[in-house]
JSON list of C-alpha atoms in Angstrom, two decimals:
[
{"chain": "B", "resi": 1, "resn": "UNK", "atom": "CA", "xyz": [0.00, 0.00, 0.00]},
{"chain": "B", "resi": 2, "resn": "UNK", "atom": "CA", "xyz": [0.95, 3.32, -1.08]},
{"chain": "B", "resi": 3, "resn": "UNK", "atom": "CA", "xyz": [1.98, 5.55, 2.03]},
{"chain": "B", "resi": 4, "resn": "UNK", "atom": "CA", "xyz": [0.49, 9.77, 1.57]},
{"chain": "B", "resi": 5, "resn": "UNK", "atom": "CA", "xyz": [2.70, 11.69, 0.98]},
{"chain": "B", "resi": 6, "resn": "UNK", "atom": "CA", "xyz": [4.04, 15.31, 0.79]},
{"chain": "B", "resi": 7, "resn": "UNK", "atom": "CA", "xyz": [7.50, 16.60, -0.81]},
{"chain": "B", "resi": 8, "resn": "UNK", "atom": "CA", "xyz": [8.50, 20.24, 0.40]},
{"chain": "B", "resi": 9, "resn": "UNK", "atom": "CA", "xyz": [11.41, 21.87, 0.28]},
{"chain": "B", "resi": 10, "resn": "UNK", "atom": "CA", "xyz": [13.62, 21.49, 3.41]},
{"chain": "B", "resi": 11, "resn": "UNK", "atom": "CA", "xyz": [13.35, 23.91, 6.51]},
{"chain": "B", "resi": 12, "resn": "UNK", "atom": "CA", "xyz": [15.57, 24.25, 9.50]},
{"chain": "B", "resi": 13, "resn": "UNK", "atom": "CA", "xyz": [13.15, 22.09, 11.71]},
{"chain": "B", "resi": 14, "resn": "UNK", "atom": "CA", "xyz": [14.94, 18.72, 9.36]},
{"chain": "B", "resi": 15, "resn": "UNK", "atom": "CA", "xyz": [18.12, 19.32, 10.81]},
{"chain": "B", "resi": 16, "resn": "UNK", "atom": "CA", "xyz": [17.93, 16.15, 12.96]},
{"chain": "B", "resi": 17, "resn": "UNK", "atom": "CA", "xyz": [15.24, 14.13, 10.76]},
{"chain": "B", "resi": 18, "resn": "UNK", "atom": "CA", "xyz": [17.99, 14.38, 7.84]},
{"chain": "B", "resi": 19, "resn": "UNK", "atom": "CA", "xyz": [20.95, 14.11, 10.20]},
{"chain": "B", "resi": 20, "resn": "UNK", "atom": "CA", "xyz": [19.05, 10.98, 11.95]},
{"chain": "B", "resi": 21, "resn": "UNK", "atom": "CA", "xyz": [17.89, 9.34, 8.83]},
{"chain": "B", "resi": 22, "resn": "UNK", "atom": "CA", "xyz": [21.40, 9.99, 7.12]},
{"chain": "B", "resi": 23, "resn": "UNK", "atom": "CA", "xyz": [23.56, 8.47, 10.47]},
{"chain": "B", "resi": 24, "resn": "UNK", "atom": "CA", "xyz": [21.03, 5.09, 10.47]},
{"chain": "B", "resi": 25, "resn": "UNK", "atom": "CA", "xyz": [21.09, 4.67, 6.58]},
{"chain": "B", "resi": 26, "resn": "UNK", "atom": "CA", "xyz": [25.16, 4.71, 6.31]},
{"chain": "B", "resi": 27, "resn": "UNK", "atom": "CA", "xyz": [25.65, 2.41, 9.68]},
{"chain": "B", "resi": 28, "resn": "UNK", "atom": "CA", "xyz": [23.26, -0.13, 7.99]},
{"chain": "B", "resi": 29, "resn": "UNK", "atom": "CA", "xyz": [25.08, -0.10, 4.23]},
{"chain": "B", "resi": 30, "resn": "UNK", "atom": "CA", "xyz": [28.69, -0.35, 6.21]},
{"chain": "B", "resi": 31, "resn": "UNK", "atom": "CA", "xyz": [30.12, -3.76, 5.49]},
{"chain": "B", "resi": 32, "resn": "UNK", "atom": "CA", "xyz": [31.94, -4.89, 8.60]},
{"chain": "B", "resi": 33, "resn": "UNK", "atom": "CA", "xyz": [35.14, -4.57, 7.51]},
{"chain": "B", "resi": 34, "resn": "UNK", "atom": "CA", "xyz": [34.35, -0.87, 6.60]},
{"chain": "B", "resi": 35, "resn": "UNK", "atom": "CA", "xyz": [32.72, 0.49, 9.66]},
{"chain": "B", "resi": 36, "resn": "UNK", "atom": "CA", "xyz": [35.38, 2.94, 10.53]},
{"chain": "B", "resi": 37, "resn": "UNK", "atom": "CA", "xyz": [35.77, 4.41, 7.72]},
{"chain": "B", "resi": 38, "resn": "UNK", "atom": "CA", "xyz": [32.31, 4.78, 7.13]},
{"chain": "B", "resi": 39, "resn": "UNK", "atom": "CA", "xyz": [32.28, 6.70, 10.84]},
{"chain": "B", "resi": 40, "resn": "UNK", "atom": "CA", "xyz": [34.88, 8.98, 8.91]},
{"chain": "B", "resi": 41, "resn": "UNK", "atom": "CA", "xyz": [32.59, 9.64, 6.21]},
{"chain": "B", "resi": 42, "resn": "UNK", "atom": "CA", "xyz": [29.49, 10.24, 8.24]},
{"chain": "B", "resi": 43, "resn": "UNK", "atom": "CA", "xyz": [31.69, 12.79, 10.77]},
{"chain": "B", "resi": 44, "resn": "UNK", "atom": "CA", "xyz": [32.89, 14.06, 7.41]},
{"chain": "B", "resi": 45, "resn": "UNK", "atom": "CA", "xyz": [29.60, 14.43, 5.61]},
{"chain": "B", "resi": 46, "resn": "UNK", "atom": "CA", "xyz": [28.04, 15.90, 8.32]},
{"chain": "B", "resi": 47, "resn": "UNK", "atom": "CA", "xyz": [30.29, 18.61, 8.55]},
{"chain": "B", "resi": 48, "resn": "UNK", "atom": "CA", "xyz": [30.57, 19.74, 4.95]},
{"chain": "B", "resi": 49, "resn": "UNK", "atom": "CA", "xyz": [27.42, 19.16, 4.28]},
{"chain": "B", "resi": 50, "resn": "UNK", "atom": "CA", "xyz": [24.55, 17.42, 6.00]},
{"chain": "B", "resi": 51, "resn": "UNK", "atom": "CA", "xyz": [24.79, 20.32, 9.29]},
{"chain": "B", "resi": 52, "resn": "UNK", "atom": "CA", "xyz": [24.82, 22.98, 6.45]},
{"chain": "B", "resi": 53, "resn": "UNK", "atom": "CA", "xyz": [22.42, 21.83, 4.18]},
{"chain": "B", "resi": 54, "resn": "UNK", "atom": "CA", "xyz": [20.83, 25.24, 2.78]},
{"chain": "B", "resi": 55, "resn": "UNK", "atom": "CA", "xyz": [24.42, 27.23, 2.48]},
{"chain": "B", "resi": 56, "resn": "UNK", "atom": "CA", "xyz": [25.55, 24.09, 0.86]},
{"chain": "B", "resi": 57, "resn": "UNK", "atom": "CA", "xyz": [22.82, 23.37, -1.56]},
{"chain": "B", "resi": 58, "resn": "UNK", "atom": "CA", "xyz": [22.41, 26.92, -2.16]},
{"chain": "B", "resi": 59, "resn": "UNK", "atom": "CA", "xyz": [26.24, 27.32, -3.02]},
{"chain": "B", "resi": 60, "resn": "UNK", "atom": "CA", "xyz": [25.43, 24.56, -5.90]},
{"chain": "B", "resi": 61, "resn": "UNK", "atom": "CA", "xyz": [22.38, 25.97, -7.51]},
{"chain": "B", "resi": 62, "resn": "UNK", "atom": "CA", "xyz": [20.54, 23.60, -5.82]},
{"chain": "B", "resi": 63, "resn": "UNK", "atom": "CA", "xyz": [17.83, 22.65, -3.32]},
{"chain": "B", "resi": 64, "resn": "UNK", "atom": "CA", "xyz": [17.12, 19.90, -0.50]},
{"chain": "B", "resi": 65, "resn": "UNK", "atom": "CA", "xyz": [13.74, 17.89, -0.56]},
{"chain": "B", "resi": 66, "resn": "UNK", "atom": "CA", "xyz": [11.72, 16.40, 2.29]},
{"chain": "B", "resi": 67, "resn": "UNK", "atom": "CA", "xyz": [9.18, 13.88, 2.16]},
{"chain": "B", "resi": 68, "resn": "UNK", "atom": "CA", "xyz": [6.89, 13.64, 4.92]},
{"chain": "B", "resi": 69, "resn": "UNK", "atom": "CA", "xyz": [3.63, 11.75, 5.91]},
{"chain": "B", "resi": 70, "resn": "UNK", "atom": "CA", "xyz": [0.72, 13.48, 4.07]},
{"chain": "B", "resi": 71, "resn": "UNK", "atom": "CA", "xyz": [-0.09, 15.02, 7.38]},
{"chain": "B", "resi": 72, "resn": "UNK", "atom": "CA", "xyz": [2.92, 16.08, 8.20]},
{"chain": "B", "resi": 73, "resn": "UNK", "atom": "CA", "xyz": [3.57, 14.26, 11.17]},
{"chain": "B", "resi": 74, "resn": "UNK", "atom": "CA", "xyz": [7.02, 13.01, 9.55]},
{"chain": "B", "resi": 75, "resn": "UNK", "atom": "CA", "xyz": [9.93, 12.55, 7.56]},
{"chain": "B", "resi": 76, "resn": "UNK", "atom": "CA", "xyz": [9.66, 9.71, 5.69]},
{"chain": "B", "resi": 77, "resn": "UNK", "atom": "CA", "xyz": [12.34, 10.30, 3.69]},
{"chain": "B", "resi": 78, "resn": "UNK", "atom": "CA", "xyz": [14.63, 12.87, 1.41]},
{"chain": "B", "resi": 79, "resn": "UNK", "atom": "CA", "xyz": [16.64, 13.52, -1.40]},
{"chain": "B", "resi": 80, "resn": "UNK", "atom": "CA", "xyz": [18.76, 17.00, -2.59]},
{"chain": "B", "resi": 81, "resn": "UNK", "atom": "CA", "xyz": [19.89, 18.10, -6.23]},
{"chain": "B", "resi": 82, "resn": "UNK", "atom": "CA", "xyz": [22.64, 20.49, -6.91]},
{"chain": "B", "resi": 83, "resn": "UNK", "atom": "CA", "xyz": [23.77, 21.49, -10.38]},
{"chain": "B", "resi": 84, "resn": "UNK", "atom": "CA", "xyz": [26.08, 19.24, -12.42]},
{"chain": "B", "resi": 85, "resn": "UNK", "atom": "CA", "xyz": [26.89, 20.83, -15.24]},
{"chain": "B", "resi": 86, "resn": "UNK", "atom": "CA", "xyz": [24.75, 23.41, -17.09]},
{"chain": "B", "resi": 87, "resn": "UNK", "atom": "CA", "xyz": [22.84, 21.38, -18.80]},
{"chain": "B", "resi": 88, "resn": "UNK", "atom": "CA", "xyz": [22.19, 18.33, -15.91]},
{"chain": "B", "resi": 89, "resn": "UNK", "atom": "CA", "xyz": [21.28, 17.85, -12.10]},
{"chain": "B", "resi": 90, "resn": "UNK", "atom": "CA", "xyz": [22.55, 15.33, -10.15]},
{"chain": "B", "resi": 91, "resn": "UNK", "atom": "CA", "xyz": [20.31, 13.82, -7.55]},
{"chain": "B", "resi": 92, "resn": "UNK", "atom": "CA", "xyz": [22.56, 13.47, -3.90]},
{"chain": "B", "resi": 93, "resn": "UNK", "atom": "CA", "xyz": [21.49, 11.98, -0.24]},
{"chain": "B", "resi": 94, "resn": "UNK", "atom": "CA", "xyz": [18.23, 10.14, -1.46]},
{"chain": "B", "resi": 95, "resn": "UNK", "atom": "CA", "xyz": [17.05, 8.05, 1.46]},
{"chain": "B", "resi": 96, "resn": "UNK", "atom": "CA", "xyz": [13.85, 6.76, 2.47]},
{"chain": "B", "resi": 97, "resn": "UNK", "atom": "CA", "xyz": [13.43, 5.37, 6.23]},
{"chain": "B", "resi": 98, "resn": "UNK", "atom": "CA", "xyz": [13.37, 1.86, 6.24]},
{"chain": "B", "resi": 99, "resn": "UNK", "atom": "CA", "xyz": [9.95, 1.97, 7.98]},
{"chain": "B", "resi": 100, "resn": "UNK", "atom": "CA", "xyz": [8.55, 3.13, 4.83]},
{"chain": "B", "resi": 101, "resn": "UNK", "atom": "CA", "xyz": [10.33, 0.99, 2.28]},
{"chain": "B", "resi": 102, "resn": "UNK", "atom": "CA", "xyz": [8.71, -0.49, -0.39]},
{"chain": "B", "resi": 103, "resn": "UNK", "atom": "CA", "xyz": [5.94, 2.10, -0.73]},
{"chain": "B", "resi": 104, "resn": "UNK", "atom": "CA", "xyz": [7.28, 3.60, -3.41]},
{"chain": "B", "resi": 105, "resn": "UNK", "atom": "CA", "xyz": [8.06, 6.67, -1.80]},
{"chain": "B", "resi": 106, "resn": "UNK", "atom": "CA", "xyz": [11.81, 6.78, -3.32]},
{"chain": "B", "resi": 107, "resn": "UNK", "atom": "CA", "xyz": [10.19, 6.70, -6.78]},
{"chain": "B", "resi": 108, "resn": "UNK", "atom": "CA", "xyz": [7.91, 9.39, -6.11]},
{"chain": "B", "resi": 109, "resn": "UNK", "atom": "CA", "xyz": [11.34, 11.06, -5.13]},
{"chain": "B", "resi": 110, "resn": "UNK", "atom": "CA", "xyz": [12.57, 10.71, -8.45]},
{"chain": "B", "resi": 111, "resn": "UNK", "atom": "CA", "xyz": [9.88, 11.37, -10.22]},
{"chain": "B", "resi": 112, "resn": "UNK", "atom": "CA", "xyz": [10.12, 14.46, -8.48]},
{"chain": "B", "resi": 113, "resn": "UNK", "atom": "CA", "xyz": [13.05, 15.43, -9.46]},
{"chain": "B", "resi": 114, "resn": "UNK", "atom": "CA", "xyz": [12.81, 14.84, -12.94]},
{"chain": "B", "resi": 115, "resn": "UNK", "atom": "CA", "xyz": [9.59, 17.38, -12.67]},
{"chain": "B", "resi": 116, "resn": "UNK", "atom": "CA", "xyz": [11.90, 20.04, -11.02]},
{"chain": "B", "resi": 117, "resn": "UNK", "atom": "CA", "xyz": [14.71, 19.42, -13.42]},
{"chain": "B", "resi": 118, "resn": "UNK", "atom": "CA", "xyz": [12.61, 19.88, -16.68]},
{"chain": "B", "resi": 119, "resn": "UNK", "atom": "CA", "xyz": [11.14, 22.85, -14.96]},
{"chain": "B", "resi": 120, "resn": "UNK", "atom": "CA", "xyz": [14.24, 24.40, -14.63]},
{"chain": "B", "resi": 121, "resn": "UNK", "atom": "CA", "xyz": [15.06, 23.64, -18.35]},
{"chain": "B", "resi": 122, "resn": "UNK", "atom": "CA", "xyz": [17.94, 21.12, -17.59]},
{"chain": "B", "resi": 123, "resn": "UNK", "atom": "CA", "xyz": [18.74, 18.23, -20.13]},
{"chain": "B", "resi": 124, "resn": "UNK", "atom": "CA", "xyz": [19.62, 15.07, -18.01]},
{"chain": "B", "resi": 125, "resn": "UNK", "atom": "CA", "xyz": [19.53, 13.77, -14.29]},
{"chain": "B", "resi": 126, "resn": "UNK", "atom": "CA", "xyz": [22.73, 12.07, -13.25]},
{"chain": "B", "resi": 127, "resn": "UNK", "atom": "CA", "xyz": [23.34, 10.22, -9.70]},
{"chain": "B", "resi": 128, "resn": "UNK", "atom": "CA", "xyz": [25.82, 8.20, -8.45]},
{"chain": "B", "resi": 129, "resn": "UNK", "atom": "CA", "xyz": [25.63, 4.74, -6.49]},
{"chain": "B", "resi": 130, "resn": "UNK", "atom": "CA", "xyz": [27.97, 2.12, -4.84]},
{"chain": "B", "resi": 131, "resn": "UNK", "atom": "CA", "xyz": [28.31, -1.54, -5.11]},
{"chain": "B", "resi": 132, "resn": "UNK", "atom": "CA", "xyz": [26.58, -2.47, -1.51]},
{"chain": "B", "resi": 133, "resn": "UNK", "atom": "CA", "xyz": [23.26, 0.21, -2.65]},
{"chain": "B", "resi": 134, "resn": "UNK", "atom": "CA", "xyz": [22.21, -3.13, -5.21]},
{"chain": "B", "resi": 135, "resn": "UNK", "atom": "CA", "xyz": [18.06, -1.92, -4.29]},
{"chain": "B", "resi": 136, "resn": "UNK", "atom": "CA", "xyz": [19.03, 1.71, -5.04]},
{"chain": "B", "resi": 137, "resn": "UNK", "atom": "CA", "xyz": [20.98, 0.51, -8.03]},
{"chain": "B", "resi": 138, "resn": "UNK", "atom": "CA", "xyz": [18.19, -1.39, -9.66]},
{"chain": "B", "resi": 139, "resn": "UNK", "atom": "CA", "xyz": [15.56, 1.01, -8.74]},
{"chain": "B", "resi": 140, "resn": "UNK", "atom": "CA", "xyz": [17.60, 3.45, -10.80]},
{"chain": "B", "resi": 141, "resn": "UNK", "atom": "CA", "xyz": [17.52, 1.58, -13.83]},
{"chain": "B", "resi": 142, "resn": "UNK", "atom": "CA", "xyz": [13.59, 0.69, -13.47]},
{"chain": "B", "resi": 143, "resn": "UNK", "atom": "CA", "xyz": [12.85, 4.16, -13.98]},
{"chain": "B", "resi": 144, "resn": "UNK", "atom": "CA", "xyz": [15.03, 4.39, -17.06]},
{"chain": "B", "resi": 145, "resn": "UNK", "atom": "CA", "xyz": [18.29, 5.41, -15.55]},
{"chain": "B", "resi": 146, "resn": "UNK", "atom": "CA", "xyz": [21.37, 4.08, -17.68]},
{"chain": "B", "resi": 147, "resn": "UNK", "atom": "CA", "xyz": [25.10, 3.46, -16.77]},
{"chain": "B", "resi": 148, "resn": "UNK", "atom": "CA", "xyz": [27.18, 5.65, -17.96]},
{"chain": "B", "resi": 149, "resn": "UNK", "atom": "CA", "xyz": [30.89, 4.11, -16.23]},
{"chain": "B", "resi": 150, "resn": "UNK", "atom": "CA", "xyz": [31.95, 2.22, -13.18]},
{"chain": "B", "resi": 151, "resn": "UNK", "atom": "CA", "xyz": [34.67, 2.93, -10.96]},
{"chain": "B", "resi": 152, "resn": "UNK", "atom": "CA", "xyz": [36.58, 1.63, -8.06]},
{"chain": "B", "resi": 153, "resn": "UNK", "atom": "CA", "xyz": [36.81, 4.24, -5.66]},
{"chain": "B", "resi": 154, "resn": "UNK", "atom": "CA", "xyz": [40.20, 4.20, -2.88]},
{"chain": "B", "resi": 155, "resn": "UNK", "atom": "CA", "xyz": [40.07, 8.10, -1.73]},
{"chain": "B", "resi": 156, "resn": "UNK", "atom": "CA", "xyz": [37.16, 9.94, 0.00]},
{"chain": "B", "resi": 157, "resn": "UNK", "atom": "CA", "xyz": [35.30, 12.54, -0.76]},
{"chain": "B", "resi": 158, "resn": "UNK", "atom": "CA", "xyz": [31.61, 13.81, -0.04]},
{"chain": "B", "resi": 159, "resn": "UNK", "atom": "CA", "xyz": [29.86, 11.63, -2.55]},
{"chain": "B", "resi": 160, "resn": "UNK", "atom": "CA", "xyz": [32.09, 8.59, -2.09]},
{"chain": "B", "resi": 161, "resn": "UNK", "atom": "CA", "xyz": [33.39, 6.30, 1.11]},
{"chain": "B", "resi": 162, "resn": "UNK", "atom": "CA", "xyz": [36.57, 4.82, -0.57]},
{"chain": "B", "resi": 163, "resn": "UNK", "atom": "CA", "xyz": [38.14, 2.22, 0.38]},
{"chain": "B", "resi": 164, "resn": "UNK", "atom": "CA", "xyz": [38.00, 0.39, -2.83]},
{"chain": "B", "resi": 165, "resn": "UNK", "atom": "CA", "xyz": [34.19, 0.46, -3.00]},
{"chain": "B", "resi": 166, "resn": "UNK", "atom": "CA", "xyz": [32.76, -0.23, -6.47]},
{"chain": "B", "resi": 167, "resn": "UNK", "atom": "CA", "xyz": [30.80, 3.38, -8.07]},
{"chain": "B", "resi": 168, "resn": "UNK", "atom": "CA", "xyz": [27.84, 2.95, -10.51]},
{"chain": "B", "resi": 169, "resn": "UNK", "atom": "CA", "xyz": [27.17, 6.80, -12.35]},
{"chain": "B", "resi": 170, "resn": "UNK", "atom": "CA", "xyz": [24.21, 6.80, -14.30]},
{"chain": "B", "resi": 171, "resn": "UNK", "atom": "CA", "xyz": [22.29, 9.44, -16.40]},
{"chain": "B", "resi": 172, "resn": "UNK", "atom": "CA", "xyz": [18.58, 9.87, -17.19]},
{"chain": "B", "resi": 173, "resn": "UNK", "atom": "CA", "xyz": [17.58, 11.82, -20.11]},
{"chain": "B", "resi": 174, "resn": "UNK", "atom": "CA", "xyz": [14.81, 14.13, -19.44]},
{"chain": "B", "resi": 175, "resn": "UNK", "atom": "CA", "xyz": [12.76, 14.96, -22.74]}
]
């Protein structure tokens, strides 16, 4: 069944529904072996980033997304875009609370996006995804994203964890 829904743009009250929801979402992806470096990432992440979401989004031509319970009781889940290149949008941080999985809330997300990118007159989508996302991965291509190259990642950065992690980039074409 198909949870209600709202997606708004985010406010100052998310701080700790995104920070939350972002902390819990990387602990559960960590393989074992990885767990301290994912703590890196996550300290990282929420530094640069995640604790300065509107300077940071802002900065990138972009905006942060909430999705909440129709009423408004919740985040359910969330998702930000920040420009790419002039002519694309990449789609960052899209996570939906495992409480709320499989309820098609994350493709609602997307669609979402696409509707704000071909608003804003850009050309493509693009998003990046690691080996140990495999549900994010084929959700991606069910909606008609493609691959566009693969790569192993060893350094990292805000949009990767390293450590020799496998990267998926793909693109979808917004007509």
């Amino acid at each position: 069944m198909r949870v209600p829904i709202r997606i708004r743009l985010y406010q100052p009250k998310d701080v700790e529904f995104v920070r939350t929801l972002f902390i819990r979402i990387n602990r559960q992806l960590a393989p074992h072996h990885m767990r301290t470096q994912f703590d890196v990432y996550v300290r990282q992440a929420l530094k640069d980033e995640i604790d300065r979401i509107p300077d940071y989004y802002s900065a990138r031509a972009g905006s942060f997304w909430i999705a909440e319970l129709g009423d408004g009781s919740r985040g359910v889940g969330m998702y930000g875009l920040e420009a790419y290149d002039d002519s694309s949008l990449e789609i960052r941080r899209m996570y939906v609370d495992p409480a709320f999985r499989r309820q098609g809330i994350a493709r609602r997300l997307l669609v979402h996006a696409e509707q704000i990118g071909r608003a804003a007159q850009y050309r493509r989508l693009v998003l990046s995804t690691s080996e140990i996302q495999k549900a994010a991965f084929a959700l991606y291509q069910s909606v008609g994203f493609s691959l566009t190259s693969t790569e192993t990642v060893e350094a990292m950065s805000l949009k990767a964890v390293g450590g020799g992690l496998r990267r998926y980039h793909m693109e979808k074409l917004l007509r």
